[in-house]
Amino acid sequence: MLAKREMKSKELAEIIGITTANLSILKSGKAKAVRFSTLEAICKALDCQPSDILEYKED
Amino acid sequence: MRTILILKRLITVFYYLIFIGLIAQLFRIINQIITGKIHDLKPKIFGEQLDYGTMSLFEIGLSGVVPVVLFYCFFQSLIYLKRSLKDLESGNYFSALVITNFKKIGILFLVCSLGEVIGKLLFFIVFKSKFHFELDSSVVLFFIMGLFFMFLSEVFQKARRLQQENELTI
């Protein structure tokens, strides 16, 4: 989604107000939970729906 | 945060006082052994005056085993507490060191408590040829403190998990 919007991770992190380290945790799937506010900010910044950035994978 | 500073200072002072006392006692015993006056020692063990002059070396050794083991457990728990206070002082409350040390302290306090009851019982049977069962407040307090430290360790472990989860919630 970031590539589609031609946006860098650092830019997105700045827009949604989290650190690049935390964005990296989100991208790698290591996060335990995502706040609705963060999800909302990401969707707003990338102009997309939660389903566009969330994916379920069986362990 | 002032309480932790006071606690740290108190434990440090207590630790060094015990350490100095231990060294002084060791020098005294070694001196008595070297000068051949070990039989002049009349120590009080479990509140009972022992006369080493009438006891064999084996009996002297045996009478000292339980108090030495109990003292070692107590001193070791003090060392663990002193080490944990460094993390607690810096605000790192739920570190792995604090959790494991609290559990160890709890176990050692339980050993101290049960060891004193059993040691006292055996001491009176072996040296005084009588059955003597005593449950004083220090024994009960050590038992309660031991269980409390073990419980605290479990609580801190749970808190550590929650803290990690919170840190990974973005």
PDB file of C-alpha atoms in Angstrom:
ATOM      1  CA  MET A   1       0.000   0.000   0.000  1.00  0.00           C
ATOM      2  CA  LEU A   2       2.932   2.300   0.813  1.00  0.00           C
ATOM      3  CA  ALA A   3       4.449   1.598  -2.608  1.00  0.00           C
ATOM      4  CA  LYS A   4       1.100   2.246  -4.316  1.00  0.00           C
ATOM      5  CA  ARG A   5       0.878   5.641  -2.647  1.00  0.00           C
ATOM      6  CA  GLU A   6       4.601   6.252  -3.348  1.00  0.00           C
ATOM      7  CA  MET A   7       5.133   7.017   0.295  1.00  0.00           C
ATOM      8  CA  LYS A   8       8.105   6.186   2.473  1.00  0.00           C
ATOM      9  CA  SER A   9       7.804   4.545   5.897  1.00  0.00           C
ATOM     10  CA  LYS A  10       9.350   7.597   7.554  1.00  0.00           C
ATOM     11  CA  GLU A  11       6.750   9.907   5.990  1.00  0.00           C
ATOM     12  CA  LEU A  12       3.867   7.670   7.066  1.00  0.00           C
ATOM     13  CA  ALA A  13       5.272   7.434  10.592  1.00  0.00           C
ATOM     14  CA  GLU A  14       5.447  11.218  10.789  1.00  0.00           C
ATOM     15  CA  ILE A  15       1.881  11.648   9.490  1.00  0.00           C
ATOM     16  CA  ILE A  16       0.313   9.153  11.896  1.00  0.00           C
ATOM     17  CA  GLY A  17       2.506  10.253  14.794  1.00  0.00           C
ATOM     18  CA  ILE A  18       4.400   7.076  15.672  1.00  0.00           C
ATOM     19  CA  THR A  19       8.090   6.252  15.557  1.00  0.00           C
ATOM     20  CA  THR A  20       9.626   4.470  12.586  1.00  0.00           C
ATOM     21  CA  ALA A  21      10.615   1.678  14.982  1.00  0.00           C
ATOM     22  CA  ASN A  22       6.969   1.150  15.929  1.00  0.00           C
ATOM     23  CA  LEU A  23       5.909   1.284  12.284  1.00  0.00           C
ATOM     24  CA  SER A  24       8.517  -1.359  11.559  1.00  0.00           C
ATOM     25  CA  ILE A  25       7.030  -3.539  14.360  1.00  0.00           C
ATOM     26  CA  LEU A  26       3.606  -3.094  12.763  1.00  0.00           C
ATOM     27  CA  LYS A  27       4.893  -3.977   9.304  1.00  0.00           C
ATOM     28  CA  SER A  28       6.737  -7.065  10.506  1.00  0.00           C
ATOM     29  CA  GLY A  29       3.659  -8.341  12.336  1.00  0.00           C
ATOM     30  CA  LYS A  30       5.423  -8.432  15.700  1.00  0.00           C
ATOM     31  CA  ALA A  31       2.887  -6.083  17.293  1.00  0.00           C
ATOM     32  CA  LYS A  32       0.566  -7.659  19.880  1.00  0.00           C
ATOM     33  CA  ALA A  33      -2.265  -5.222  19.198  1.00  0.00           C
ATOM     34  CA  VAL A  34      -3.148  -2.132  17.159  1.00  0.00           C
ATOM     35  CA  ARG A  35      -5.042   0.810  18.619  1.00  0.00           C
ATOM     36  CA  PHE A  36      -8.139   1.909  16.698  1.00  0.00           C
ATOM     37  CA  SER A  37      -6.702   5.418  16.649  1.00  0.00           C
ATOM     38  CA  THR A  38      -3.511   4.168  14.952  1.00  0.00           C
ATOM     39  CA  LEU A  39      -5.494   2.112  12.448  1.00  0.00           C
ATOM     40  CA  GLU A  40      -7.707   5.092  11.709  1.00  0.00           C
ATOM     41  CA  ALA A  41      -4.669   7.339  11.202  1.00  0.00           C
ATOM     42  CA  ILE A  42      -3.022   4.842   8.846  1.00  0.00           C
ATOM     43  CA  CYS A  43      -6.219   4.406   6.815  1.00  0.00           C
ATOM     44  CA  LYS A  44      -6.632   8.162   6.641  1.00  0.00           C
ATOM     45  CA  ALA A  45      -3.014   8.731   5.569  1.00  0.00           C
ATOM     46  CA  LEU A  46      -3.088   5.988   2.938  1.00  0.00           C
ATOM     47  CA  ASP A  47      -6.715   6.629   1.924  1.00  0.00           C
ATOM     48  CA  CYS A  48      -7.647   2.992   2.264  1.00  0.00           C
ATOM     49  CA  GLN A  49      -9.779   0.562   4.268  1.00  0.00           C
ATOM     50  CA  PRO A  50      -8.489  -1.590   7.201  1.00  0.00           C
ATOM     51  CA  SER A  51      -8.959  -4.688   5.028  1.00  0.00           C
ATOM     52  CA  ASP A  52      -6.401  -3.259   2.572  1.00  0.00           C
ATOM     53  CA  ILE A  53      -3.660  -3.294   5.205  1.00  0.00           C
ATOM     54  CA  LEU A  54      -4.685  -6.193   7.451  1.00  0.00           C
ATOM     55  CA  GLU A  55      -4.271  -9.811   6.446  1.00  0.00           C
ATOM     56  CA  TYR A  56      -4.914 -13.036   8.362  1.00  0.00           C
ATOM     57  CA  LYS A  57      -2.286 -15.781   8.147  1.00  0.00           C
ATOM     58  CA  GLU A  58      -2.516 -19.089   9.963  1.00  0.00           C
ATOM     59  CA  ASP A  59       0.551 -19.881  12.091  1.00  0.00           C
TER      60      ASP A  59
ATOM     61  CA  MET B   1      10.615   7.053  45.335  1.00  0.00           C
ATOM     62  CA  ARG B   2      12.091   8.186  48.623  1.00  0.00           C
ATOM     63  CA  THR B   3      11.020   4.933  50.267  1.00  0.00           C
ATOM     64  CA  ILE B   4      13.107   2.858  47.880  1.00  0.00           C
ATOM     65  CA  LEU B   5      16.144   5.051  48.589  1.00  0.00           C
ATOM     66  CA  ILE B   6      15.679   4.661  52.361  1.00  0.00           C
ATOM     67  CA  LEU B   7      15.171   0.911  51.927  1.00  0.00           C
ATOM     68  CA  LYS B   8      18.289   0.623  49.777  1.00  0.00           C
ATOM     69  CA  ARG B   9      20.419   2.505  52.302  1.00  0.00           C
ATOM     70  CA  LEU B  10      19.050   0.483  55.223  1.00  0.00           C
ATOM     71  CA  ILE B  11      19.674  -2.830  53.484  1.00  0.00           C
ATOM     72  CA  THR B  12      23.182  -1.769  52.440  1.00  0.00           C
ATOM     73  CA  VAL B  13      24.051  -0.749  56.022  1.00  0.00           C
ATOM     74  CA  PHE B  14      22.485  -3.944  57.409  1.00  0.00           C
ATOM     75  CA  TYR B  15      24.362  -6.045  54.828  1.00  0.00           C
ATOM     76  CA  TYR B  16      27.760  -4.536  55.712  1.00  0.00           C
ATOM     77  CA  LEU B  17      27.092  -4.761  59.465  1.00  0.00           C
ATOM     78  CA  ILE B  18      26.284  -8.465  59.130  1.00  0.00           C
ATOM     79  CA  PHE B  19      29.299  -8.970  56.881  1.00  0.00           C
ATOM     80  CA  ILE B  20      31.644  -7.285  59.381  1.00  0.00           C
ATOM     81  CA  GLY B  21      30.080  -9.296  62.236  1.00  0.00           C
ATOM     82  CA  LEU B  22      30.565 -12.505  60.263  1.00  0.00           C
ATOM     83  CA  ILE B  23      34.240 -11.745  59.585  1.00  0.00           C
ATOM     84  CA  ALA B  24      34.802 -10.866  63.279  1.00  0.00           C
ATOM     85  CA  GLN B  25      33.160 -14.133  64.396  1.00  0.00           C
ATOM     86  CA  LEU B  26      35.209 -16.139  61.893  1.00  0.00           C
ATOM     87  CA  PHE B  27      38.451 -14.548  63.168  1.00  0.00           C
ATOM     88  CA  ARG B  28      37.390 -15.300  66.750  1.00  0.00           C
ATOM     89  CA  ILE B  29      36.658 -18.971  65.983  1.00  0.00           C
ATOM     90  CA  ILE B  30      39.850 -19.396  63.923  1.00  0.00           C
ATOM     91  CA  ASN B  31      41.840 -17.786  66.761  1.00  0.00           C
ATOM     92  CA  GLN B  32      40.255 -20.161  69.291  1.00  0.00           C
ATOM     93  CA  ILE B  33      41.080 -23.158  67.068  1.00  0.00           C
ATOM     94  CA  ILE B  34      44.705 -22.028  66.525  1.00  0.00           C
ATOM     95  CA  THR B  35      45.289 -21.364  70.217  1.00  0.00           C
ATOM     96  CA  GLY B  36      43.612 -24.671  71.100  1.00  0.00           C
ATOM     97  CA  LYS B  37      40.924 -22.955  73.145  1.00  0.00           C
ATOM     98  CA  ILE B  38      37.931 -24.147  71.131  1.00  0.00           C
ATOM     99  CA  HIS B  39      36.559 -25.793  74.281  1.00  0.00           C
ATOM    100  CA  ASP B  40      36.454 -22.374  75.976  1.00  0.00           C
ATOM    101  CA  LEU B  41      33.736 -21.248  73.600  1.00  0.00           C
ATOM    102  CA  LYS B  42      30.289 -21.299  75.139  1.00  0.00           C
ATOM    103  CA  PRO B  43      27.981 -20.324  72.287  1.00  0.00           C
ATOM    104  CA  LYS B  44      24.254 -19.865  72.579  1.00  0.00           C
ATOM    105  CA  ILE B  45      22.477 -21.937  69.951  1.00  0.00           C
ATOM    106  CA  PHE B  46      18.686 -21.714  69.711  1.00  0.00           C
ATOM    107  CA  GLY B  47      18.690 -19.866  73.038  1.00  0.00           C
ATOM    108  CA  GLU B  48      20.526 -22.694  74.805  1.00  0.00           C
ATOM    109  CA  GLN B  49      24.025 -22.293  76.231  1.00  0.00           C
ATOM    110  CA  LEU B  50      26.339 -25.029  74.969  1.00  0.00           C
ATOM    111  CA  ASP B  51      29.519 -25.983  76.770  1.00  0.00           C
ATOM    112  CA  TYR B  52      32.071 -27.018  74.162  1.00  0.00           C
ATOM    113  CA  GLY B  53      34.335 -28.185  76.983  1.00  0.00           C
ATOM    114  CA  THR B  54      32.163 -31.258  77.522  1.00  0.00           C
ATOM    115  CA  MET B  55      31.479 -31.960  73.856  1.00  0.00           C
ATOM    116  CA  SER B  56      33.427 -33.948  71.261  1.00  0.00           C
ATOM    117  CA  LEU B  57      34.623 -32.270  68.052  1.00  0.00           C
ATOM    118  CA  PHE B  58      31.931 -34.180  66.100  1.00  0.00           C
ATOM    119  CA  GLU B  59      29.220 -32.810  68.415  1.00  0.00           C
ATOM    120  CA  ILE B  60      30.664 -29.303  68.161  1.00  0.00           C
ATOM    121  CA  GLY B  61      30.568 -29.519  64.369  1.00  0.00           C
ATOM    122  CA  LEU B  62      27.049 -30.955  64.392  1.00  0.00           C
ATOM    123  CA  SER B  63      25.749 -28.204  66.675  1.00  0.00           C
ATOM    124  CA  GLY B  64      27.015 -25.569  64.260  1.00  0.00           C
ATOM    125  CA  VAL B  65      25.652 -27.016  61.021  1.00  0.00           C
ATOM    126  CA  VAL B  66      22.009 -25.860  61.314  1.00  0.00           C
ATOM    127  CA  PRO B  67      22.767 -22.272  62.463  1.00  0.00           C
ATOM    128  CA  VAL B  68      25.400 -21.900  59.718  1.00  0.00           C
ATOM    129  CA  VAL B  69      22.982 -23.171  57.023  1.00  0.00           C
ATOM    130  CA  LEU B  70      20.201 -20.891  58.318  1.00  0.00           C
ATOM    131  CA  PHE B  71      22.556 -17.920  58.443  1.00  0.00           C
ATOM    132  CA  TYR B  72      23.764 -18.668  54.898  1.00  0.00           C
ATOM    133  CA  CYS B  73      20.140 -18.733  53.642  1.00  0.00           C
ATOM    134  CA  PHE B  74      19.364 -15.440  55.363  1.00  0.00           C
ATOM    135  CA  PHE B  75      22.541 -13.733  54.138  1.00  0.00           C
ATOM    136  CA  GLN B  76      21.997 -15.015  50.602  1.00  0.00           C
ATOM    137  CA  SER B  77      18.430 -13.643  50.596  1.00  0.00           C
ATOM    138  CA  LEU B  78      19.841 -10.289  51.710  1.00  0.00           C
ATOM    139  CA  ILE B  79      22.280 -10.364  48.772  1.00  0.00           C
ATOM    140  CA  TYR B  80      19.411 -11.091  46.347  1.00  0.00           C
ATOM    141  CA  LEU B  81      17.392  -8.233  47.854  1.00  0.00           C
ATOM    142  CA  LYS B  82      20.364  -5.859  47.567  1.00  0.00           C
ATOM    143  CA  ARG B  83      20.836  -6.814  43.882  1.00  0.00           C
ATOM    144  CA  SER B  84      17.108  -6.367  43.134  1.00  0.00           C
ATOM    145  CA  LEU B  85      17.057  -2.891  44.635  1.00  0.00           C
ATOM    146  CA  LYS B  86      19.348  -1.585  41.871  1.00  0.00           C
ATOM    147  CA  ASP B  87      16.666  -2.361  39.264  1.00  0.00           C
ATOM    148  CA  LEU B  88      13.829  -1.176  41.492  1.00  0.00           C
ATOM    149  CA  GLU B  89      15.605   2.118  42.153  1.00  0.00           C
ATOM    150  CA  SER B  90      16.052   2.781  38.434  1.00  0.00           C
ATOM    151  CA  GLY B  91      12.320   2.197  37.860  1.00  0.00           C
ATOM    152  CA  ASN B  92      12.825  -1.130  36.116  1.00  0.00           C
ATOM    153  CA  TYR B  93      10.301  -2.845  38.411  1.00  0.00           C
ATOM    154  CA  PHE B  94       9.376  -5.852  36.324  1.00  0.00           C
ATOM    155  CA  SER B  95      12.814  -6.975  35.159  1.00  0.00           C
ATOM    156  CA  ALA B  96      13.642 -10.673  34.923  1.00  0.00           C
ATOM    157  CA  LEU B  97      16.282 -10.154  37.648  1.00  0.00           C
ATOM    158  CA  VAL B  98      13.746  -8.767  40.140  1.00  0.00           C
ATOM    159  CA  ILE B  99      11.262 -11.576  39.389  1.00  0.00           C
ATOM    160  CA  THR B 100      13.792 -14.392  39.805  1.00  0.00           C
ATOM    161  CA  ASN B 101      15.415 -12.763  42.844  1.00  0.00           C
ATOM    162  CA  PHE B 102      12.059 -12.302  44.607  1.00  0.00           C
ATOM    163  CA  LYS B 103      11.252 -15.953  44.011  1.00  0.00           C
ATOM    164  CA  LYS B 104      14.663 -17.009  45.362  1.00  0.00           C
ATOM    165  CA  ILE B 105      14.237 -14.735  48.409  1.00  0.00           C
ATOM    166  CA  GLY B 106      10.822 -16.298  49.051  1.00  0.00           C
ATOM    167  CA  ILE B 107      12.232 -19.821  48.879  1.00  0.00           C
ATOM    168  CA  LEU B 108      15.174 -18.897  51.137  1.00  0.00           C
ATOM    169  CA  PHE B 109      12.852 -17.283  53.709  1.00  0.00           C
ATOM    170  CA  LEU B 110      10.749 -20.469  53.730  1.00  0.00           C
ATOM    171  CA  VAL B 111      13.915 -22.534  54.182  1.00  0.00           C
ATOM    172  CA  CYS B 112      14.965 -20.240  57.061  1.00  0.00           C
ATOM    173  CA  SER B 113      11.567 -20.597  58.712  1.00  0.00           C
ATOM    174  CA  LEU B 114      11.155 -24.359  58.311  1.00  0.00           C
ATOM    175  CA  GLY B 115      14.877 -24.935  58.937  1.00  0.00           C
ATOM    176  CA  GLU B 116      14.664 -23.182  62.281  1.00  0.00           C
ATOM    177  CA  VAL B 117      11.673 -25.245  63.412  1.00  0.00           C
ATOM    178  CA  ILE B 118      13.179 -28.560  62.269  1.00  0.00           C
ATOM    179  CA  GLY B 119      16.705 -27.584  63.379  1.00  0.00           C
ATOM    180  CA  LYS B 120      15.481 -26.597  66.822  1.00  0.00           C
ATOM    181  CA  LEU B 121      13.523 -29.835  67.133  1.00  0.00           C
ATOM    182  CA  LEU B 122      16.530 -31.967  66.154  1.00  0.00           C
ATOM    183  CA  PHE B 123      18.889 -29.868  68.289  1.00  0.00           C
ATOM    184  CA  PHE B 124      16.876 -30.491  71.457  1.00  0.00           C
ATOM    185  CA  ILE B 125      16.448 -34.194  70.685  1.00  0.00           C
ATOM    186  CA  VAL B 126      20.184 -34.732  69.974  1.00  0.00           C
ATOM    187  CA  PHE B 127      21.797 -32.434  72.537  1.00  0.00           C
ATOM    188  CA  LYS B 128      19.226 -32.077  75.285  1.00  0.00           C
ATOM    189  CA  SER B 129      17.460 -35.446  74.898  1.00  0.00           C
ATOM    190  CA  LYS B 130      14.050 -33.854  75.082  1.00  0.00           C
ATOM    191  CA  PHE B 131      11.189 -33.067  72.725  1.00  0.00           C
ATOM    192  CA  HIS B 132      10.855 -29.320  72.310  1.00  0.00           C
ATOM    193  CA  PHE B 133       8.576 -27.740  69.744  1.00  0.00           C
ATOM    194  CA  GLU B 134       8.485 -23.957  69.579  1.00  0.00           C
ATOM    195  CA  LEU B 135       6.809 -21.693  67.056  1.00  0.00           C
ATOM    196  CA  ASP B 136       7.941 -18.154  67.824  1.00  0.00           C
ATOM    197  CA  SER B 137       6.895 -15.001  65.966  1.00  0.00           C
ATOM    198  CA  SER B 138      10.108 -14.739  63.905  1.00  0.00           C
ATOM    199  CA  VAL B 139       9.510 -18.211  62.425  1.00  0.00           C
ATOM    200  CA  VAL B 140       5.919 -17.349  61.481  1.00  0.00           C
ATOM    201  CA  LEU B 141       6.988 -13.938  60.146  1.00  0.00           C
ATOM    202  CA  PHE B 142       9.700 -15.495  57.958  1.00  0.00           C
ATOM    203  CA  PHE B 143       7.181 -18.030  56.650  1.00  0.00           C
ATOM    204  CA  ILE B 144       4.668 -15.284  55.791  1.00  0.00           C
ATOM    205  CA  MET B 145       7.380 -13.107  54.215  1.00  0.00           C
ATOM    206  CA  GLY B 146       8.623 -16.076  52.180  1.00  0.00           C
ATOM    207  CA  LEU B 147       5.166 -16.789  50.791  1.00  0.00           C
ATOM    208  CA  PHE B 148       4.632 -13.072  50.184  1.00  0.00           C
ATOM    209  CA  PHE B 149       7.860 -12.726  48.191  1.00  0.00           C
ATOM    210  CA  MET B 150       6.941 -15.780  46.099  1.00  0.00           C
ATOM    211  CA  PHE B 151       3.489 -14.311  45.442  1.00  0.00           C
ATOM    212  CA  LEU B 152       5.053 -10.928  44.613  1.00  0.00           C
ATOM    213  CA  SER B 153       7.323 -12.658  42.098  1.00  0.00           C
ATOM    214  CA  GLU B 154       4.265 -14.173  40.369  1.00  0.00           C
ATOM    215  CA  VAL B 155       2.512 -10.786  40.345  1.00  0.00           C
ATOM    216  CA  PHE B 156       5.601  -9.097  38.874  1.00  0.00           C
ATOM    217  CA  GLN B 157       5.815 -11.813  36.217  1.00  0.00           C
ATOM    218  CA  LYS B 158       2.219 -11.105  35.215  1.00  0.00           C
ATOM    219  CA  ALA B 159       2.944  -7.365  35.239  1.00  0.00           C
ATOM    220  CA  ARG B 160       5.994  -7.939  33.016  1.00  0.00           C
ATOM    221  CA  ARG B 161       3.835  -9.791  30.477  1.00  0.00           C
ATOM    222  CA  LEU B 162       1.259  -6.987  30.521  1.00  0.00           C
ATOM    223  CA  GLN B 163       3.998  -4.353  30.181  1.00  0.00           C
ATOM    224  CA  GLN B 164       5.464  -6.165  27.171  1.00  0.00           C
ATOM    225  CA  GLU B 165       2.003  -6.427  25.634  1.00  0.00           C
ATOM    226  CA  ASN B 166       1.403  -2.746  26.259  1.00  0.00           C
ATOM    227  CA  GLU B 167       4.741  -1.834  24.688  1.00  0.00           C
ATOM    228  CA  LEU B 168       3.836  -3.875  21.597  1.00  0.00           C
ATOM    229  CA  THR B 169       0.432  -2.209  21.246  1.00  0.00           C
ATOM    230  CA  ILE B 170       0.857   0.473  18.624  1.00  0.00           C
TER     231      ILE B 170
END
